[in-house]
Amino acid sequence: MNLADLVVADCSQLLTCQGLIPKRKDALQDVGLIEKGWIASNKGRIVFVGDEKSLKKEVQPQDNCQIIDGKGLTGLPGFVDPHTHLPFAGSREEEFLLRLQGYSYQQLAQKGMGIQTTVKATRQASAEQLQSLCLSRLDRMLLYGTTTTEAKSGYGLNLEDELKQLKVLAHLHDAHPVDIIPTFMGAHEVPEEYKNKKDEYIELLIDKIIPEIRKEGLAEFFDVFCEEGVFSLEDTRRLVKAAKNAGFKIKVHADEFSSLGGTELAVEEGAVSAEHLINITERGIQKLAQSQTAAVLLPAVSFFLMLEKRAPARKLIEEGAVVALATDFNPGSSMTESMLFVLQLAVFTLRMGTEEAINACTANAAFALDRHESVGSLEKGKKMDLILCDAPNYPSIVYHLGINPIKHVIKNGKIVVKDGQRI
Ligand code: NIG
Ligand code: FE
């Protein structure tokens, strides 16, 4: 008998998303559906998933056990968001309005807007200000079902301000229920003061900032924006090698606006993920498909920037790549914290199936963060991170647009959203 301090009883449908992770090809269609599903946890860890009859045999509810009625609700693992630029200050409505007039994201970046605008605002913000901005964003993430998120620095672009961003993340990881996995992205852009001196900035990153951030233990991943006008393929290779030497795991912003070969490089260097991939080449697709590097797709970016081009999700799935989804939450190209919205966009704009998109927001998203041993699926021993939606079945979560069906969210076995309210 397993002791339980929390039981969620009689869900209309319960999706475990379990199976061999990462999921590829047809396996992406299996969401581990249990009709009339029950789930129990103890001290934040799942001790049972199954039907009522087995629960009665296997689970001993403790005296103070909390019971949640799942009738009429659909349950699924808390979403994992493997790509966000969470700690930023300021906002970019002005740029958004210019884009509505027809300017492209790159044209605005060339005018010195874009990332540089947010770097100025983030440098000016105090750690306390940054922290309070992030707290509201993390609350919104929970309301829309995200229980684990990656978060990148990269709006400081000097040691002091990158450290400020990463220290805020470390504090928030302890202070807020959402688990935060930090990424150092000092190679997000070349800072103003190094304009026309890109190589000097790369040297500063390699010789000083990368080792220092590693020494402080403030980031697990290193990420770089491999893009025309930002970091070239050769710059990216130098930076990635230095980061690997220092002990970082690797992510790469690859093939977003131009096909520089960032995806191929990510695979060659054993990166955990290559992200964006709107302009991935056939060769990139083949390389990814034969690798353990996850393809993290960000459909909110094509949507937000009103691009006709989108990442080739169907082709990536058919060829066997590990497809995951993320928000890319940032003020310039994807101003949304909502994985629920991303899930819907993946179905409507990338033509992913509802099951494929759910697995890509949970099990495969956890794989893209190297967290698949603890989150992303509902299995004995994993964290009790659960979303309960006011939806009779799982397709309804995608089908019913423009509303938030998420009624309760449980993180580490504790209710953190109840009846749609953050508690
Ligand atoms: O992932 N591509 C680079 N970075 C972000 C955009 C950041 C910004 O515009 O502030 C992205 O799209
Ligand atoms: Fe990004």
CSV table of C-alpha atoms and ligand atoms in Angstrom, one decimal:
chain,number,residue,atom,x,y,z
A,1,MET,CA,0.0,0.0,0.0
A,2,ASN,CA,1.2,3.5,-0.9
A,3,LEU,CA,0.4,6.3,1.4
A,4,ALA,CA,-1.2,9.4,-0.2
A,5,ASP,CA,-1.7,13.0,1.0
A,6,LEU,CA,-3.5,14.0,-2.3
A,7,VAL,CA,-6.0,12.1,-4.5
A,8,VAL,CA,-7.6,13.5,-7.6
A,9,ALA,CA,-10.7,11.4,-8.2
A,10,ASP,CA,-12.5,10.4,-11.2
A,11,CYS,CA,-11.3,12.7,-14.0
A,12,SER,CA,-13.4,12.5,-17.1
A,13,GLN,CA,-10.1,11.9,-19.0
A,14,LEU,CA,-6.6,11.7,-17.6
A,15,LEU,CA,-3.6,11.9,-20.0
A,16,THR,CA,-0.4,10.5,-18.6
A,17,CYS,CA,1.8,11.2,-21.6
A,18,GLN,CA,4.0,8.3,-20.4
A,19,GLY,CA,5.9,6.0,-22.7
A,20,LEU,CA,9.4,5.9,-24.1
A,21,ILE,CA,10.6,9.5,-23.9
A,22,PRO,CA,11.6,11.3,-26.1
A,23,LYS,CA,8.6,10.5,-28.4
A,24,ARG,CA,9.1,10.4,-32.1
A,25,LYS,CA,6.9,9.7,-35.1
A,26,ASP,CA,3.8,7.7,-34.3
A,27,ALA,CA,4.7,7.5,-30.6
A,28,LEU,CA,3.7,11.2,-30.5
A,29,GLN,CA,0.1,10.2,-31.0
A,30,ASP,CA,0.0,8.3,-27.7
A,31,VAL,CA,-1.1,10.5,-24.8
A,32,GLY,CA,-1.6,7.6,-22.4
A,33,LEU,CA,-5.3,8.2,-22.1
A,34,ILE,CA,-7.2,6.8,-19.1
A,35,GLU,CA,-11.0,7.3,-19.1
A,36,LYS,CA,-12.3,7.9,-15.6
A,37,GLY,CA,-8.7,8.3,-14.3
A,38,TRP,CA,-7.5,8.6,-10.7
A,39,ILE,CA,-4.1,9.9,-9.6
A,40,ALA,CA,-2.5,10.1,-6.1
A,41,SER,CA,0.6,11.6,-4.7
A,42,ASN,CA,2.5,11.8,-1.4
A,43,LYS,CA,4.9,14.6,-0.4
A,44,GLY,CA,4.8,16.0,-4.0
A,45,ARG,CA,5.6,12.7,-5.8
A,46,ILE,CA,3.1,10.6,-7.8
A,47,VAL,CA,2.4,7.3,-6.1
A,48,PHE,CA,-0.5,6.1,-8.3
A,49,VAL,CA,-2.1,6.6,-11.7
A,50,GLY,CA,-4.9,4.4,-12.9
A,51,ASP,CA,-8.5,3.5,-12.3
A,52,GLU,CA,-10.6,3.6,-9.1
A,53,LYS,CA,-10.5,-0.2,-8.6
A,54,SER,CA,-6.7,-0.4,-8.6
A,55,LEU,CA,-6.4,2.8,-6.5
A,56,LYS,CA,-8.6,1.2,-3.7
A,57,LYS,CA,-6.2,-1.8,-3.7
A,58,GLU,CA,-2.9,0.1,-3.9
A,59,VAL,CA,-3.4,3.4,-2.2
A,60,GLN,CA,-3.9,4.2,1.5
A,61,PRO,CA,-5.1,7.8,1.9
A,62,GLN,CA,-3.6,9.4,5.0
A,63,ASP,CA,-5.9,11.0,7.6
A,64,ASN,CA,-5.3,14.5,6.3
A,65,CYS,CA,-5.5,13.4,2.7
A,66,GLN,CA,-6.9,16.1,0.4
A,67,ILE,CA,-9.4,14.8,-2.2
A,68,ILE,CA,-10.0,16.8,-5.4
A,69,ASP,CA,-13.1,15.9,-7.4
A,70,GLY,CA,-12.1,15.4,-11.0
A,71,LYS,CA,-15.6,14.8,-12.4
A,72,GLY,CA,-16.1,16.5,-15.7
A,73,LEU,CA,-12.4,17.6,-15.8
A,74,THR,CA,-9.6,16.5,-18.1
A,75,GLY,CA,-6.2,16.1,-16.4
A,76,LEU,CA,-2.8,16.3,-18.0
A,77,PRO,CA,0.9,16.9,-17.0
A,78,GLY,CA,1.8,20.5,-16.1
A,79,PHE,CA,3.2,22.1,-19.3
A,80,VAL,CA,7.0,22.5,-19.5
A,81,ASP,CA,8.1,25.6,-21.4
A,82,PRO,CA,11.7,24.9,-22.7
A,83,HIS,CA,12.4,28.4,-24.2
A,84,THR,CA,11.7,31.7,-22.6
A,85,HIS,CA,13.4,35.1,-22.2
A,86,LEU,CA,11.7,35.7,-18.9
A,87,PRO,CA,13.8,38.3,-17.1
A,88,PHE,CA,13.4,41.5,-19.1
A,89,ALA,CA,12.3,45.0,-18.3
A,90,GLY,CA,10.3,47.4,-20.5
A,91,SER,CA,8.0,46.5,-23.4
A,92,ARG,CA,8.0,47.1,-27.1
A,93,GLU,CA,4.5,48.2,-28.2
A,94,GLU,CA,6.1,50.9,-30.3
A,95,GLU,CA,7.9,48.4,-32.4
A,96,PHE,CA,4.8,46.2,-32.6
A,97,LEU,CA,2.9,49.2,-34.1
A,98,LEU,CA,5.7,49.8,-36.6
A,99,ARG,CA,5.5,46.2,-37.6
A,100,LEU,CA,1.8,46.6,-38.2
A,101,GLN,CA,2.8,49.4,-40.6
A,102,GLY,CA,5.0,46.9,-42.5
A,103,TYR,CA,8.5,47.1,-41.0
A,104,SER,CA,10.0,43.7,-40.4
A,105,TYR,CA,11.6,42.5,-37.2
A,106,GLN,CA,15.1,42.6,-38.8
A,107,GLN,CA,14.6,46.1,-40.3
A,108,LEU,CA,13.7,47.4,-36.8
A,109,ALA,CA,16.7,45.6,-35.3
A,110,GLN,CA,19.0,47.3,-37.9
A,111,LYS,CA,17.5,50.7,-36.7
A,112,GLY,CA,18.8,49.9,-33.2
A,113,MET,CA,15.5,48.9,-31.9
A,114,GLY,CA,14.7,45.2,-31.2
A,115,ILE,CA,16.8,43.4,-28.6
A,116,GLN,CA,18.9,46.6,-27.9
A,117,THR,CA,15.8,48.4,-26.6
A,118,THR,CA,15.2,45.7,-24.1
A,119,VAL,CA,18.9,45.6,-23.1
A,120,LYS,CA,18.7,49.3,-22.2
A,121,ALA,CA,15.6,48.8,-20.1
A,122,THR,CA,16.9,45.7,-18.4
A,123,ARG,CA,20.3,47.3,-17.5
A,124,GLN,CA,18.4,50.3,-16.0
A,125,ALA,CA,16.1,48.1,-13.9
A,126,SER,CA,17.1,47.1,-10.3
A,127,ALA,CA,17.1,43.5,-9.3
A,128,GLU,CA,14.0,44.2,-7.2
A,129,GLN,CA,12.1,45.7,-10.2
A,130,LEU,CA,13.1,42.8,-12.4
A,131,GLN,CA,12.0,40.3,-9.8
A,132,SER,CA,8.6,41.8,-9.3
A,133,LEU,CA,8.0,41.9,-13.1
A,134,CYS,CA,9.0,38.2,-13.3
A,135,LEU,CA,6.7,37.3,-10.4
A,136,SER,CA,3.6,38.4,-12.2
A,137,ARG,CA,4.8,36.6,-15.4
A,138,LEU,CA,5.3,33.4,-13.4
A,139,ASP,CA,1.8,33.7,-11.9
A,140,ARG,CA,0.4,34.1,-15.4
A,141,MET,CA,2.4,31.0,-16.5
A,142,LEU,CA,0.8,29.0,-13.8
A,143,LEU,CA,-2.7,30.2,-14.7
A,144,TYR,CA,-2.1,28.9,-18.2
A,145,GLY,CA,-0.7,25.6,-17.1
A,146,THR,CA,3.1,25.9,-17.1
A,147,THR,CA,4.7,24.3,-14.0
A,148,THR,CA,8.4,24.2,-15.2
A,149,THR,CA,10.1,26.8,-17.4
A,150,GLU,CA,13.4,27.5,-18.8
A,151,ALA,CA,14.5,31.1,-18.6
A,152,LYS,CA,17.3,32.9,-20.5
A,153,SER,CA,19.5,35.8,-19.5
A,154,GLY,CA,20.7,37.8,-22.5
A,155,TYR,CA,19.4,41.3,-22.0
A,156,GLY,CA,22.3,42.4,-19.9
A,157,LEU,CA,25.2,41.7,-22.3
A,158,ASN,CA,27.8,42.5,-19.7
A,159,LEU,CA,28.9,40.5,-16.6
A,160,GLU,CA,27.1,42.7,-14.1
A,161,ASP,CA,23.7,42.8,-15.8
A,162,GLU,CA,23.8,39.1,-16.9
A,163,LEU,CA,24.5,38.2,-13.3
A,164,LYS,CA,21.7,40.4,-12.1
A,165,GLN,CA,19.2,38.6,-14.4
A,166,LEU,CA,20.5,35.1,-13.4
A,167,LYS,CA,20.5,35.9,-9.6
A,168,VAL,CA,16.8,37.1,-10.0
A,169,LEU,CA,16.0,33.7,-11.6
A,170,ALA,CA,17.8,31.8,-8.8
A,171,HIS,CA,15.8,33.7,-6.2
A,172,LEU,CA,12.5,33.2,-8.0
A,173,HIS,CA,13.2,29.4,-8.4
A,174,ASP,CA,13.1,29.2,-4.6
A,175,ALA,CA,10.3,31.8,-4.1
A,176,HIS,CA,7.8,30.8,-6.7
A,177,PRO,CA,6.1,27.4,-7.3
A,178,VAL,CA,7.2,27.3,-11.0
A,179,ASP,CA,10.5,25.5,-11.4
A,180,ILE,CA,13.0,27.6,-13.3
A,181,ILE,CA,15.9,26.2,-15.3
A,182,PRO,CA,18.4,29.0,-16.1
A,183,THR,CA,20.2,29.5,-19.3
A,184,PHE,CA,23.1,32.0,-19.8
A,185,MET,CA,22.6,33.8,-23.1
A,186,GLY,CA,25.2,36.5,-23.1
A,187,ALA,CA,25.5,35.7,-26.8
A,188,HIS,CA,22.0,37.0,-27.6
A,189,GLU,CA,23.3,40.1,-29.4
A,190,VAL,CA,26.4,42.2,-29.7
A,191,PRO,CA,26.0,45.1,-27.2
A,192,GLU,CA,26.0,48.7,-28.4
A,193,GLU,CA,29.4,49.5,-26.8
A,194,TYR,CA,30.9,46.7,-28.9
A,195,LYS,CA,29.3,47.7,-32.2
A,196,ASN,CA,31.9,47.0,-35.0
A,197,LYS,CA,34.0,45.2,-32.4
A,198,LYS,CA,32.1,41.9,-32.3
A,199,ASP,CA,35.3,39.8,-32.0
A,200,GLU,CA,36.2,41.7,-28.9
A,201,TYR,CA,32.9,40.9,-27.3
A,202,ILE,CA,33.2,37.2,-28.3
A,203,GLU,CA,36.6,37.2,-26.6
A,204,LEU,CA,35.2,38.8,-23.5
A,205,LEU,CA,32.5,36.2,-23.4
A,206,ILE,CA,35.0,33.3,-23.8
A,207,ASP,CA,37.7,34.6,-21.5
A,208,LYS,CA,35.8,36.2,-18.8
A,209,ILE,CA,32.0,36.0,-18.7
A,210,ILE,CA,31.4,32.3,-19.5
A,211,PRO,CA,33.9,31.1,-16.9
A,212,GLU,CA,32.6,33.5,-14.3
A,213,ILE,CA,28.9,32.6,-14.8
A,214,ARG,CA,29.8,28.9,-14.6
A,215,LYS,CA,31.8,29.5,-11.4
A,216,GLU,CA,28.8,31.1,-9.8
A,217,GLY,CA,26.7,28.1,-10.7
A,218,LEU,CA,23.9,30.3,-11.9
A,219,ALA,CA,23.1,28.6,-15.2
A,220,GLU,CA,22.8,25.1,-16.5
A,221,PHE,CA,22.5,25.8,-20.2
A,222,PHE,CA,24.3,28.1,-22.7
A,223,ASP,CA,22.5,29.5,-25.7
A,224,VAL,CA,23.5,31.6,-28.7
A,225,PHE,CA,21.6,33.5,-31.4
A,226,CYS,CA,23.1,32.1,-34.6
A,227,GLU,CA,21.8,34.5,-37.2
A,228,GLU,CA,22.8,36.8,-40.1
A,229,GLY,CA,23.9,40.1,-38.6
A,230,VAL,CA,24.3,38.6,-35.1
A,231,PHE,CA,26.6,35.6,-34.5
A,232,SER,CA,27.8,33.8,-37.6
A,233,LEU,CA,28.2,30.0,-37.8
A,234,GLU,CA,31.9,30.3,-36.9
A,235,ASP,CA,31.2,32.6,-34.0
A,236,THR,CA,28.6,30.2,-32.8
A,237,ARG,CA,31.0,27.3,-33.0
A,238,ARG,CA,33.7,29.1,-31.0
A,239,LEU,CA,31.2,30.1,-28.3
A,240,VAL,CA,29.6,26.7,-28.0
A,241,LYS,CA,33.0,25.0,-27.7
A,242,ALA,CA,34.0,27.4,-25.0
A,243,ALA,CA,30.7,27.0,-23.1
A,244,LYS,CA,31.0,23.2,-23.4
A,245,ASN,CA,34.5,23.3,-22.0
A,246,ALA,CA,33.2,25.3,-19.1
A,247,GLY,CA,30.6,22.7,-18.3
A,248,PHE,CA,27.4,24.1,-19.8
A,249,LYS,CA,24.8,22.1,-21.7
A,250,ILE,CA,24.0,23.6,-25.0
A,251,LYS,CA,20.9,25.2,-26.7
A,252,VAL,CA,21.1,27.1,-30.0
A,253,HIS,CA,18.8,29.7,-31.6
A,254,ALA,CA,19.1,28.2,-35.1
A,255,ASP,CA,17.7,28.9,-38.6
A,256,GLU,CA,15.1,31.5,-37.3
A,257,PHE,CA,15.3,34.1,-40.1
A,258,SER,CA,18.2,32.7,-42.2
A,259,SER,CA,19.7,29.3,-42.9
A,260,LEU,CA,23.2,29.6,-41.5
A,261,GLY,CA,23.5,25.9,-40.5
A,262,GLY,CA,23.0,26.5,-36.8
A,263,THR,CA,20.9,23.3,-36.6
A,264,GLU,CA,23.6,21.1,-38.1
A,265,LEU,CA,26.1,22.7,-35.7
A,266,ALA,CA,23.8,22.1,-32.7
A,267,VAL,CA,23.7,18.4,-33.6
A,268,GLU,CA,27.4,18.1,-34.2
A,269,GLU,CA,28.1,19.7,-30.9
A,270,GLY,CA,25.7,17.4,-29.1
A,271,ALA,CA,23.3,20.3,-28.1
A,272,VAL,CA,20.3,19.4,-26.0
A,273,SER,CA,18.1,21.4,-28.4
A,274,ALA,CA,18.0,23.5,-31.6
A,275,GLU,CA,15.3,26.1,-31.4
A,276,HIS,CA,13.1,28.1,-33.9
A,277,LEU,CA,14.0,26.3,-37.2
A,278,ILE,CA,11.6,28.4,-39.3
A,279,ASN,CA,14.3,28.3,-42.1
A,280,ILE,CA,15.8,24.9,-41.4
A,281,THR,CA,17.2,23.1,-44.5
A,282,GLU,CA,16.6,19.6,-45.7
A,283,ARG,CA,20.0,18.7,-44.5
A,284,GLY,CA,19.3,20.2,-41.1
A,285,ILE,CA,16.1,18.1,-40.8
A,286,GLN,CA,17.9,14.9,-41.7
A,287,LYS,CA,20.6,15.6,-39.1
A,288,LEU,CA,18.2,16.4,-36.4
A,289,ALA,CA,16.0,13.4,-37.1
A,290,GLN,CA,19.0,11.1,-36.6
A,291,SER,CA,20.1,12.8,-33.3
A,292,GLN,CA,19.1,13.2,-29.7
A,293,THR,CA,19.0,17.0,-30.2
A,294,ALA,CA,15.4,18.2,-29.7
A,295,ALA,CA,13.7,20.4,-32.3
A,296,VAL,CA,12.0,23.1,-30.2
A,297,LEU,CA,9.4,24.9,-32.3
A,298,LEU,CA,8.0,28.3,-31.4
A,299,PRO,CA,4.8,28.8,-33.4
A,300,ALA,CA,4.0,32.0,-31.5
A,301,VAL,CA,6.9,33.7,-33.2
A,302,SER,CA,5.7,33.2,-36.8
A,303,PHE,CA,2.2,34.3,-35.6
A,304,PHE,CA,3.4,37.3,-33.7
A,305,LEU,CA,5.8,38.5,-36.4
A,306,MET,CA,3.1,37.7,-39.0
A,307,LEU,CA,5.5,35.7,-41.0
A,308,GLU,CA,4.2,33.5,-43.8
A,309,LYS,CA,6.9,30.9,-43.1
A,310,ARG,CA,6.6,28.5,-40.3
A,311,ALA,CA,8.8,25.7,-38.9
A,312,PRO,CA,8.2,22.4,-40.9
A,313,ALA,CA,6.6,20.5,-38.0
A,314,ARG,CA,5.0,17.8,-40.1
A,315,LYS,CA,8.2,17.0,-42.0
A,316,LEU,CA,10.3,17.0,-38.8
A,317,ILE,CA,7.8,14.5,-37.2
A,318,GLU,CA,7.7,12.3,-40.3
A,319,GLU,CA,11.4,12.1,-40.5
A,320,GLY,CA,11.7,11.2,-36.8
A,321,ALA,CA,12.9,14.3,-35.0
A,322,VAL,CA,12.1,14.9,-31.4
A,323,VAL,CA,9.7,17.8,-31.7
A,324,ALA,CA,8.9,19.9,-28.6
A,325,LEU,CA,7.0,23.3,-28.3
A,326,ALA,CA,7.8,26.4,-26.3
A,327,THR,CA,6.5,30.0,-26.0
A,328,ASP,CA,9.8,31.9,-26.7
A,329,PHE,CA,8.2,34.5,-24.3
A,330,ASN,CA,10.0,37.8,-25.0
A,331,PRO,CA,8.9,41.4,-25.7
A,332,GLY,CA,10.0,41.5,-29.3
A,333,SER,CA,8.9,38.3,-31.1
A,334,SER,CA,6.5,36.5,-28.8
A,335,MET,CA,4.8,38.4,-26.1
A,336,THR,CA,3.0,35.5,-24.5
A,337,GLU,CA,3.5,33.4,-21.4
A,338,SER,CA,0.9,30.9,-22.4
A,339,MET,CA,1.8,27.3,-23.4
A,340,LEU,CA,-2.0,26.8,-23.8
A,341,PHE,CA,-1.9,29.3,-26.7
A,342,VAL,CA,1.2,27.7,-28.1
A,343,LEU,CA,-0.5,24.3,-28.0
A,344,GLN,CA,-3.4,25.7,-29.9
A,345,LEU,CA,-1.2,27.5,-32.5
A,346,ALA,CA,0.8,24.3,-33.1
A,347,VAL,CA,-2.4,22.5,-34.1
A,348,PHE,CA,-3.9,25.4,-36.1
A,349,THR,CA,-0.8,26.8,-37.8
A,350,LEU,CA,1.8,23.9,-37.8
A,351,ARG,CA,-0.8,21.2,-38.5
A,352,MET,CA,0.3,19.1,-35.6
A,353,GLY,CA,-2.3,16.6,-34.2
A,354,THR,CA,-3.8,17.4,-30.8
A,355,GLU,CA,-2.0,14.4,-29.3
A,356,GLU,CA,1.3,15.4,-31.0
A,357,ALA,CA,1.0,18.9,-29.7
A,358,ILE,CA,0.2,17.8,-26.1
A,359,ASN,CA,3.2,15.5,-26.0
A,360,ALA,CA,5.4,18.3,-27.5
A,361,CYS,CA,4.3,20.6,-24.6
A,362,THR,CA,4.9,18.0,-21.9
A,363,ALA,CA,7.0,14.8,-22.3
A,364,ASN,CA,9.2,16.1,-25.2
A,365,ALA,CA,9.4,19.6,-23.7
A,366,ALA,CA,10.8,18.1,-20.6
A,367,PHE,CA,13.3,16.1,-22.7
A,368,ALA,CA,14.4,19.4,-24.3
A,369,LEU,CA,15.4,20.6,-20.9
A,370,ASP,CA,16.9,17.3,-19.7
A,371,ARG,CA,14.2,17.0,-17.1
A,372,HIS,CA,12.3,14.0,-18.5
A,373,GLU,CA,13.2,11.9,-15.4
A,374,SER,CA,11.2,14.1,-13.1
A,375,VAL,CA,8.5,16.1,-15.1
A,376,GLY,CA,6.5,16.0,-18.3
A,377,SER,CA,4.5,12.8,-17.8
A,378,LEU,CA,2.3,11.4,-15.0
A,379,GLU,CA,4.2,8.4,-13.7
A,380,LYS,CA,5.0,6.9,-10.3
A,381,GLY,CA,8.0,8.7,-8.8
A,382,LYS,CA,7.7,11.8,-10.9
A,383,LYS,CA,6.6,15.2,-9.6
A,384,MET,CA,2.9,15.7,-9.0
A,385,ASP,CA,2.6,18.5,-11.5
A,386,LEU,CA,-1.0,18.4,-12.9
A,387,ILE,CA,-3.4,20.6,-14.8
A,388,LEU,CA,-7.1,20.0,-14.5
A,389,CYS,CA,-9.2,21.6,-17.3
A,390,ASP,CA,-12.9,22.3,-17.3
A,391,ALA,CA,-13.2,20.3,-20.5
A,392,PRO,CA,-15.0,17.0,-21.1
A,393,ASN,CA,-12.2,15.6,-23.3
A,394,TYR,CA,-8.7,16.5,-24.4
A,395,PRO,CA,-9.5,17.7,-28.0
A,396,SER,CA,-11.8,20.3,-26.4
A,397,ILE,CA,-8.7,22.0,-24.9
A,398,VAL,CA,-7.6,22.9,-28.4
A,399,TYR,CA,-11.0,23.2,-30.1
A,400,HIS,CA,-12.5,25.7,-27.7
A,401,LEU,CA,-10.4,28.8,-28.6
A,402,GLY,CA,-9.9,32.1,-26.8
A,403,ILE,CA,-10.8,31.0,-23.3
A,404,ASN,CA,-8.8,29.5,-20.5
A,405,PRO,CA,-10.2,26.1,-19.5
A,406,ILE,CA,-7.6,25.5,-16.8
A,407,LYS,CA,-9.5,25.2,-13.5
A,408,HIS,CA,-6.9,23.8,-11.1
A,409,VAL,CA,-3.1,23.5,-11.2
A,410,ILE,CA,-1.2,21.3,-8.8
A,411,LYS,CA,2.6,21.8,-8.5
A,412,ASN,CA,4.7,19.4,-6.4
A,413,GLY,CA,1.5,18.0,-4.9
A,414,LYS,CA,0.2,21.4,-3.8
A,415,ILE,CA,-2.8,23.3,-5.3
A,416,VAL,CA,-1.4,26.6,-6.7
A,417,VAL,CA,-4.4,27.6,-8.9
A,418,LYS,CA,-7.9,26.9,-7.7
A,419,ASP,CA,-11.0,27.6,-9.7
A,420,GLY,CA,-9.0,29.6,-12.1
A,421,GLN,CA,-7.4,31.8,-9.3
A,422,ARG,CA,-3.8,31.8,-8.3
A,423,ILE,CA,-3.6,30.9,-4.6
B,1,NIG,O1,14.0,34.1,-29.7
B,1,NIG,N1,15.8,35.5,-31.7
B,1,NIG,C1,16.3,36.0,-30.7
B,1,NIG,N2,15.8,36.3,-29.6
B,1,NIG,C2,14.4,36.4,-29.4
B,1,NIG,C3,13.9,37.7,-29.7
B,1,NIG,C4,14.3,38.6,-28.6
B,1,NIG,C5,13.8,40.0,-28.7
B,1,NIG,O2,13.3,40.5,-29.7
B,1,NIG,O3,13.9,40.7,-27.6
B,1,NIG,C6,13.7,35.3,-30.1
B,1,NIG,O4,12.9,35.5,-31.1
B,2,FE,FE,14.3,33.0,-28.1
